[in-house]
């Protein structure tokens, strides 16, 4: 089955710890994206990558880091510098400039 | 910057019609998307408009006026399963900018 997978679905971490969220796609899409969603707010873009070994900051990149070493994978690290990391994180991929396909999301809770 | 506005909440009765408006002011425009998102789940694609006019897809239709920076999503013959959040998103420079979403509640 083709699609986007994110793991785990729920993640708990202690304050001050870095945590890495996984995103994998087998759709052969060039572009991948990370969004954050908070209650009552829309999706906000954290980082995006249009091609392997290249990525750009989105609107709220502070406290986050990414890598794009393989076309299929775009992991997101939430660092201790992120002031309010508890949120729902969504990964998406796209074949080009249009429709984005979303993974199931990871709900991160920092205790 | 990007500014995308849509109502926060709407309530309608099963079998009725609901229209969700979206207005936008963005630095670029390659098209407008509507997504449906059930609570705790990923958004799923509903419609895409790049030219002015109405796009119809079953019970869902979407309209775009680029000169007015305006779109709407029309949901017909509402069903209980249509209770969800509906997200308006504008595409520009390979990125999507999202509105805050409109929560639609369908009542029996």
PDB file of C-alpha atoms in Angstrom:
ATOM      1  CA  UNK A   1       0.000   0.000   0.000  1.00  0.00           C
ATOM      2  CA  UNK A   2       1.284   3.476  -0.881  1.00  0.00           C
ATOM      3  CA  UNK A   3       1.089   6.181   1.717  1.00  0.00           C
ATOM      4  CA  UNK A   4       2.658   8.241   4.448  1.00  0.00           C
ATOM      5  CA  UNK A   5       3.437   6.813   7.851  1.00  0.00           C
ATOM      6  CA  UNK A   6       4.225   8.629  11.057  1.00  0.00           C
ATOM      7  CA  UNK A   7       5.312   6.976  14.234  1.00  0.00           C
ATOM      8  CA  UNK A   8       4.499   6.813  17.013  1.00  0.00           C
ATOM      9  CA  UNK A   9       0.890   8.030  17.167  1.00  0.00           C
ATOM     10  CA  UNK A  10       1.336   9.238  20.759  1.00  0.00           C
ATOM     11  CA  UNK A  11       4.626  10.347  22.283  1.00  0.00           C
ATOM     12  CA  UNK A  12       5.441  11.512  25.786  1.00  0.00           C
ATOM     13  CA  UNK A  13       8.676  13.201  26.778  1.00  0.00           C
ATOM     14  CA  UNK A  14      10.079  15.016  29.734  1.00  0.00           C
ATOM     15  CA  UNK A  15      10.770  18.714  29.494  1.00  0.00           C
ATOM     16  CA  UNK A  16      14.303  19.440  28.279  1.00  0.00           C
ATOM     17  CA  UNK A  17      14.649  16.274  26.200  1.00  0.00           C
ATOM     18  CA  UNK A  18      15.049  16.278  22.451  1.00  0.00           C
ATOM     19  CA  UNK A  19      12.655  14.003  20.564  1.00  0.00           C
ATOM     20  CA  UNK A  20      12.580  12.882  16.926  1.00  0.00           C
ATOM     21  CA  UNK A  21       9.340  12.267  15.035  1.00  0.00           C
ATOM     22  CA  UNK A  22       9.417   9.875  12.123  1.00  0.00           C
ATOM     23  CA  UNK A  23       7.843  10.456   8.690  1.00  0.00           C
ATOM     24  CA  UNK A  24       8.169   7.992   5.803  1.00  0.00           C
ATOM     25  CA  UNK A  25       6.476   7.970   2.385  1.00  0.00           C
ATOM     26  CA  UNK A  26       6.513   5.460  -0.460  1.00  0.00           C
ATOM     27  CA  UNK A  27       4.617   7.654  -2.933  1.00  0.00           C
ATOM     28  CA  UNK A  28       7.819   8.736  -4.700  1.00  0.00           C
ATOM     29  CA  UNK A  29       6.985  12.363  -3.916  1.00  0.00           C
ATOM     30  CA  UNK A  30       9.745  14.936  -4.125  1.00  0.00           C
ATOM     31  CA  UNK A  31       8.360  17.416  -1.605  1.00  0.00           C
ATOM     32  CA  UNK A  32       7.749  16.804   2.102  1.00  0.00           C
ATOM     33  CA  UNK A  33       6.415  19.054   4.839  1.00  0.00           C
ATOM     34  CA  UNK A  34       6.060  19.271   8.607  1.00  0.00           C
ATOM     35  CA  UNK A  35       3.179  21.112  10.253  1.00  0.00           C
ATOM     36  CA  UNK A  36       2.160  21.782  13.797  1.00  0.00           C
ATOM     37  CA  UNK A  37      -1.509  22.030  14.835  1.00  0.00           C
ATOM     38  CA  UNK A  38      -2.726  23.508  18.116  1.00  0.00           C
ATOM     39  CA  UNK A  39      -6.352  23.552  19.340  1.00  0.00           C
ATOM     40  CA  UNK A  40      -8.383  26.207  17.547  1.00  0.00           C
ATOM     41  CA  UNK A  41      -5.607  27.006  15.122  1.00  0.00           C
ATOM     42  CA  UNK A  42      -4.840  26.015  11.593  1.00  0.00           C
ATOM     43  CA  UNK A  43      -1.813  24.073  10.450  1.00  0.00           C
ATOM     44  CA  UNK A  44       1.417  26.029  10.727  1.00  0.00           C
ATOM     45  CA  UNK A  45       4.416  25.147   8.565  1.00  0.00           C
ATOM     46  CA  UNK A  46       7.580  24.207  10.442  1.00  0.00           C
ATOM     47  CA  UNK A  47       9.958  23.008   7.691  1.00  0.00           C
ATOM     48  CA  UNK A  48       9.660  21.808   4.131  1.00  0.00           C
ATOM     49  CA  UNK A  49      11.869  20.052   1.617  1.00  0.00           C
ATOM     50  CA  UNK A  50      11.432  20.114  -2.152  1.00  0.00           C
ATOM     51  CA  UNK A  51      14.290  17.754  -2.905  1.00  0.00           C
ATOM     52  CA  UNK A  52      16.714  15.393  -1.180  1.00  0.00           C
ATOM     53  CA  UNK A  53      19.498  17.091   0.808  1.00  0.00           C
ATOM     54  CA  UNK A  54      17.697  20.436   0.754  1.00  0.00           C
ATOM     55  CA  UNK A  55      15.143  21.977   3.112  1.00  0.00           C
ATOM     56  CA  UNK A  56      13.782  25.401   4.062  1.00  0.00           C
ATOM     57  CA  UNK A  57      12.387  26.956   7.211  1.00  0.00           C
ATOM     58  CA  UNK A  58       8.674  27.509   7.403  1.00  0.00           C
ATOM     59  CA  UNK A  59       6.827  30.027   9.545  1.00  0.00           C
ATOM     60  CA  UNK A  60       7.677  28.537  12.953  1.00  0.00           C
ATOM     61  CA  UNK A  61      11.058  26.778  12.575  1.00  0.00           C
ATOM     62  CA  UNK A  62      12.599  27.961  15.857  1.00  0.00           C
ATOM     63  CA  UNK A  63      13.304  25.047  18.200  1.00  0.00           C
ATOM     64  CA  UNK A  64      13.004  22.423  15.461  1.00  0.00           C
ATOM     65  CA  UNK A  65      15.447  20.718  13.091  1.00  0.00           C
ATOM     66  CA  UNK A  66      15.060  18.361  10.110  1.00  0.00           C
ATOM     67  CA  UNK A  67      17.097  16.285   7.698  1.00  0.00           C
ATOM     68  CA  UNK A  68      16.351  14.923   4.223  1.00  0.00           C
ATOM     69  CA  UNK A  69      18.997  12.320   3.470  1.00  0.00           C
ATOM     70  CA  UNK A  70      16.590  10.048   1.596  1.00  0.00           C
ATOM     71  CA  UNK A  71      13.644  10.846  -0.634  1.00  0.00           C
ATOM     72  CA  UNK A  72      11.382   8.624   1.471  1.00  0.00           C
ATOM     73  CA  UNK A  73      12.215  10.061   4.882  1.00  0.00           C
ATOM     74  CA  UNK A  74      11.897  13.487   6.544  1.00  0.00           C
ATOM     75  CA  UNK A  75      12.389  13.211  10.325  1.00  0.00           C
ATOM     76  CA  UNK A  76      11.642  16.159  12.607  1.00  0.00           C
ATOM     77  CA  UNK A  77      13.548  16.770  15.835  1.00  0.00           C
ATOM     78  CA  UNK A  78      11.860  18.824  18.519  1.00  0.00           C
ATOM     79  CA  UNK A  79      14.663  20.302  20.584  1.00  0.00           C
ATOM     80  CA  UNK A  80      14.695  21.577  24.140  1.00  0.00           C
ATOM     81  CA  UNK A  81      14.802  25.097  22.685  1.00  0.00           C
ATOM     82  CA  UNK A  82      11.152  24.791  21.580  1.00  0.00           C
ATOM     83  CA  UNK A  83       9.254  26.649  24.292  1.00  0.00           C
ATOM     84  CA  UNK A  84       5.873  24.967  23.908  1.00  0.00           C
ATOM     85  CA  UNK A  85       6.321  21.636  22.118  1.00  0.00           C
ATOM     86  CA  UNK A  86       3.073  19.931  23.134  1.00  0.00           C
ATOM     87  CA  UNK A  87       1.014  19.752  19.929  1.00  0.00           C
ATOM     88  CA  UNK A  88      -0.274  17.565  17.099  1.00  0.00           C
ATOM     89  CA  UNK A  89       2.408  17.164  14.418  1.00  0.00           C
ATOM     90  CA  UNK A  90       1.480  16.362  10.829  1.00  0.00           C
ATOM     91  CA  UNK A  91       3.770  15.325   8.012  1.00  0.00           C
ATOM     92  CA  UNK A  92       2.748  15.670   4.370  1.00  0.00           C
ATOM     93  CA  UNK A  93       4.178  14.941   0.947  1.00  0.00           C
ATOM     94  CA  UNK A  94       3.435  16.246  -2.515  1.00  0.00           C
ATOM     95  CA  UNK A  95       4.380  15.284  -6.079  1.00  0.00           C
ATOM     96  CA  UNK A  96       4.716  18.939  -7.013  1.00  0.00           C
ATOM     97  CA  UNK A  97       3.161  22.310  -6.372  1.00  0.00           C
ATOM     98  CA  UNK A  98      -0.325  21.106  -5.679  1.00  0.00           C
ATOM     99  CA  UNK A  99      -2.158  18.667  -3.458  1.00  0.00           C
ATOM    100  CA  UNK A 100      -0.486  17.524  -0.280  1.00  0.00           C
ATOM    101  CA  UNK A 101      -1.117  14.103   1.232  1.00  0.00           C
ATOM    102  CA  UNK A 102      -1.019  13.877   5.001  1.00  0.00           C
ATOM    103  CA  UNK A 103       0.209  11.214   7.385  1.00  0.00           C
ATOM    104  CA  UNK A 104      -1.873  10.182  10.427  1.00  0.00           C
ATOM    105  CA  UNK A 105      -0.033  12.556  12.778  1.00  0.00           C
ATOM    106  CA  UNK A 106       1.893  12.270  16.044  1.00  0.00           C
ATOM    107  CA  UNK A 107       0.512  13.777  19.225  1.00  0.00           C
ATOM    108  CA  UNK A 108       3.457  14.919  21.345  1.00  0.00           C
ATOM    109  CA  UNK A 109       2.992  15.671  25.019  1.00  0.00           C
ATOM    110  CA  UNK A 110       5.833  17.146  27.015  1.00  0.00           C
ATOM    111  CA  UNK A 111       5.481  16.550  30.735  1.00  0.00           C
TER     112      UNK A 111
ATOM    113  CA  UNK B   1       2.305  37.645   4.853  1.00  0.00           C
ATOM    114  CA  UNK B   2      -0.627  35.331   4.407  1.00  0.00           C
ATOM    115  CA  UNK B   3      -4.058  36.020   5.852  1.00  0.00           C
ATOM    116  CA  UNK B   4      -6.796  33.421   5.477  1.00  0.00           C
ATOM    117  CA  UNK B   5     -10.119  33.836   7.279  1.00  0.00           C
ATOM    118  CA  UNK B   6     -12.987  31.427   7.762  1.00  0.00           C
ATOM    119  CA  UNK B   7     -15.730  31.187  10.393  1.00  0.00           C
ATOM    120  CA  UNK B   8     -14.892  29.282  13.559  1.00  0.00           C
ATOM    121  CA  UNK B   9     -18.055  27.216  13.890  1.00  0.00           C
ATOM    122  CA  UNK B  10     -21.249  26.365  12.013  1.00  0.00           C
ATOM    123  CA  UNK B  11     -24.187  24.155  12.938  1.00  0.00           C
ATOM    124  CA  UNK B  12     -26.697  22.614  10.571  1.00  0.00           C
ATOM    125  CA  UNK B  13     -29.374  19.935  10.487  1.00  0.00           C
ATOM    126  CA  UNK B  14     -29.001  16.546   8.855  1.00  0.00           C
ATOM    127  CA  UNK B  15     -30.122  16.752   5.205  1.00  0.00           C
ATOM    128  CA  UNK B  16     -29.591  20.498   4.999  1.00  0.00           C
ATOM    129  CA  UNK B  17     -27.017  22.583   3.099  1.00  0.00           C
ATOM    130  CA  UNK B  18     -24.140  24.507   4.659  1.00  0.00           C
ATOM    131  CA  UNK B  19     -21.824  27.028   3.001  1.00  0.00           C
ATOM    132  CA  UNK B  20     -18.392  27.704   4.497  1.00  0.00           C
ATOM    133  CA  UNK B  21     -16.791  30.935   3.324  1.00  0.00           C
ATOM    134  CA  UNK B  22     -13.085  31.624   3.074  1.00  0.00           C
ATOM    135  CA  UNK B  23     -11.434  34.951   2.285  1.00  0.00           C
ATOM    136  CA  UNK B  24      -7.740  35.298   1.669  1.00  0.00           C
ATOM    137  CA  UNK B  25      -5.000  37.864   1.182  1.00  0.00           C
ATOM    138  CA  UNK B  26      -1.755  36.186   0.149  1.00  0.00           C
ATOM    139  CA  UNK B  27       1.488  37.225  -1.502  1.00  0.00           C
ATOM    140  CA  UNK B  28       1.051  34.628  -4.256  1.00  0.00           C
ATOM    141  CA  UNK B  29      -1.629  32.283  -5.557  1.00  0.00           C
ATOM    142  CA  UNK B  30      -1.351  28.928  -7.287  1.00  0.00           C
ATOM    143  CA  UNK B  31      -4.695  27.533  -6.202  1.00  0.00           C
ATOM    144  CA  UNK B  32      -7.037  26.989  -3.269  1.00  0.00           C
ATOM    145  CA  UNK B  33      -7.671  23.720  -1.458  1.00  0.00           C
ATOM    146  CA  UNK B  34     -10.361  22.497   0.898  1.00  0.00           C
ATOM    147  CA  UNK B  35      -9.570  19.699   3.324  1.00  0.00           C
ATOM    148  CA  UNK B  36     -11.773  17.822   5.795  1.00  0.00           C
ATOM    149  CA  UNK B  37     -10.337  16.879   9.172  1.00  0.00           C
ATOM    150  CA  UNK B  38     -12.033  14.719  11.779  1.00  0.00           C
ATOM    151  CA  UNK B  39     -10.883  15.212  15.359  1.00  0.00           C
ATOM    152  CA  UNK B  40      -7.472  13.657  16.004  1.00  0.00           C
ATOM    153  CA  UNK B  41      -7.037  12.574  12.402  1.00  0.00           C
ATOM    154  CA  UNK B  42      -5.146  13.772   9.345  1.00  0.00           C
ATOM    155  CA  UNK B  43      -6.725  16.220   6.886  1.00  0.00           C
ATOM    156  CA  UNK B  44      -8.130  14.614   3.751  1.00  0.00           C
ATOM    157  CA  UNK B  45      -8.425  16.335   0.370  1.00  0.00           C
ATOM    158  CA  UNK B  46     -11.868  17.545  -0.708  1.00  0.00           C
ATOM    159  CA  UNK B  47     -11.405  19.974  -3.588  1.00  0.00           C
ATOM    160  CA  UNK B  48      -9.031  22.184  -5.531  1.00  0.00           C
ATOM    161  CA  UNK B  49      -9.797  25.407  -7.427  1.00  0.00           C
ATOM    162  CA  UNK B  50      -7.281  27.231  -9.580  1.00  0.00           C
ATOM    163  CA  UNK B  51      -9.638  29.037 -11.983  1.00  0.00           C
ATOM    164  CA  UNK B  52     -12.709  31.101 -11.148  1.00  0.00           C
ATOM    165  CA  UNK B  53     -15.960  29.236 -10.925  1.00  0.00           C
ATOM    166  CA  UNK B  54     -17.644  26.260  -9.367  1.00  0.00           C
ATOM    167  CA  UNK B  55     -16.179  22.768  -9.047  1.00  0.00           C
ATOM    168  CA  UNK B  56     -18.701  20.065  -8.190  1.00  0.00           C
ATOM    169  CA  UNK B  57     -17.826  16.687  -6.734  1.00  0.00           C
ATOM    170  CA  UNK B  58     -20.796  14.714  -5.489  1.00  0.00           C
ATOM    171  CA  UNK B  59     -22.327  16.331  -2.403  1.00  0.00           C
ATOM    172  CA  UNK B  60     -19.448  18.795  -2.144  1.00  0.00           C
ATOM    173  CA  UNK B  61     -18.883  21.868  -4.339  1.00  0.00           C
ATOM    174  CA  UNK B  62     -16.279  24.591  -4.141  1.00  0.00           C
ATOM    175  CA  UNK B  63     -16.296  28.064  -5.664  1.00  0.00           C
ATOM    176  CA  UNK B  64     -13.464  30.493  -6.309  1.00  0.00           C
ATOM    177  CA  UNK B  65     -13.269  34.191  -7.196  1.00  0.00           C
ATOM    178  CA  UNK B  66      -9.635  35.228  -7.510  1.00  0.00           C
ATOM    179  CA  UNK B  67     -10.429  38.915  -8.012  1.00  0.00           C
ATOM    180  CA  UNK B  68     -12.340  38.977  -4.713  1.00  0.00           C
ATOM    181  CA  UNK B  69      -9.973  36.688  -2.811  1.00  0.00           C
ATOM    182  CA  UNK B  70     -12.963  34.533  -1.935  1.00  0.00           C
ATOM    183  CA  UNK B  71     -13.923  30.891  -1.919  1.00  0.00           C
ATOM    184  CA  UNK B  72     -16.689  28.803  -0.434  1.00  0.00           C
ATOM    185  CA  UNK B  73     -17.274  25.128   0.202  1.00  0.00           C
ATOM    186  CA  UNK B  74     -20.854  23.939  -0.164  1.00  0.00           C
ATOM    187  CA  UNK B  75     -21.926  20.770   1.602  1.00  0.00           C
ATOM    188  CA  UNK B  76     -25.274  19.382   0.444  1.00  0.00           C
ATOM    189  CA  UNK B  77     -27.522  16.676   1.915  1.00  0.00           C
ATOM    190  CA  UNK B  78     -25.620  16.832   5.171  1.00  0.00           C
ATOM    191  CA  UNK B  79     -24.944  13.570   6.973  1.00  0.00           C
ATOM    192  CA  UNK B  80     -23.866  13.007  10.568  1.00  0.00           C
ATOM    193  CA  UNK B  81     -20.451  11.848   9.326  1.00  0.00           C
ATOM    194  CA  UNK B  82     -19.897  15.321   7.839  1.00  0.00           C
ATOM    195  CA  UNK B  83     -19.363  16.671  11.360  1.00  0.00           C
ATOM    196  CA  UNK B  84     -15.710  17.709  11.152  1.00  0.00           C
ATOM    197  CA  UNK B  85     -13.371  20.648  10.718  1.00  0.00           C
ATOM    198  CA  UNK B  86     -13.023  22.087   7.208  1.00  0.00           C
ATOM    199  CA  UNK B  87      -9.748  23.749   6.320  1.00  0.00           C
ATOM    200  CA  UNK B  88      -9.245  26.344   3.602  1.00  0.00           C
ATOM    201  CA  UNK B  89      -5.662  26.462   2.264  1.00  0.00           C
ATOM    202  CA  UNK B  90      -3.981  28.682  -0.336  1.00  0.00           C
ATOM    203  CA  UNK B  91      -1.081  27.356  -2.391  1.00  0.00           C
ATOM    204  CA  UNK B  92       1.838  29.598  -3.322  1.00  0.00           C
ATOM    205  CA  UNK B  93       5.545  28.892  -3.888  1.00  0.00           C
ATOM    206  CA  UNK B  94       5.134  25.149  -3.239  1.00  0.00           C
ATOM    207  CA  UNK B  95       3.649  25.840   0.193  1.00  0.00           C
ATOM    208  CA  UNK B  96       0.170  25.748   1.653  1.00  0.00           C
ATOM    209  CA  UNK B  97      -1.075  28.402   4.052  1.00  0.00           C
ATOM    210  CA  UNK B  98      -4.055  27.288   6.110  1.00  0.00           C
ATOM    211  CA  UNK B  99      -6.964  29.051   7.717  1.00  0.00           C
ATOM    212  CA  UNK B 100      -7.836  28.129  11.301  1.00  0.00           C
ATOM    213  CA  UNK B 101     -10.593  25.793  10.154  1.00  0.00           C
ATOM    214  CA  UNK B 102     -14.378  25.782  10.482  1.00  0.00           C
ATOM    215  CA  UNK B 103     -15.930  23.219  12.801  1.00  0.00           C
ATOM    216  CA  UNK B 104     -19.225  21.979  11.370  1.00  0.00           C
ATOM    217  CA  UNK B 105     -21.630  20.205  13.664  1.00  0.00           C
ATOM    218  CA  UNK B 106     -24.480  18.266  12.061  1.00  0.00           C
ATOM    219  CA  UNK B 107     -27.527  17.726  14.271  1.00  0.00           C
ATOM    220  CA  UNK B 108     -30.213  15.092  13.806  1.00  0.00           C
TER     221      UNK B 108
END
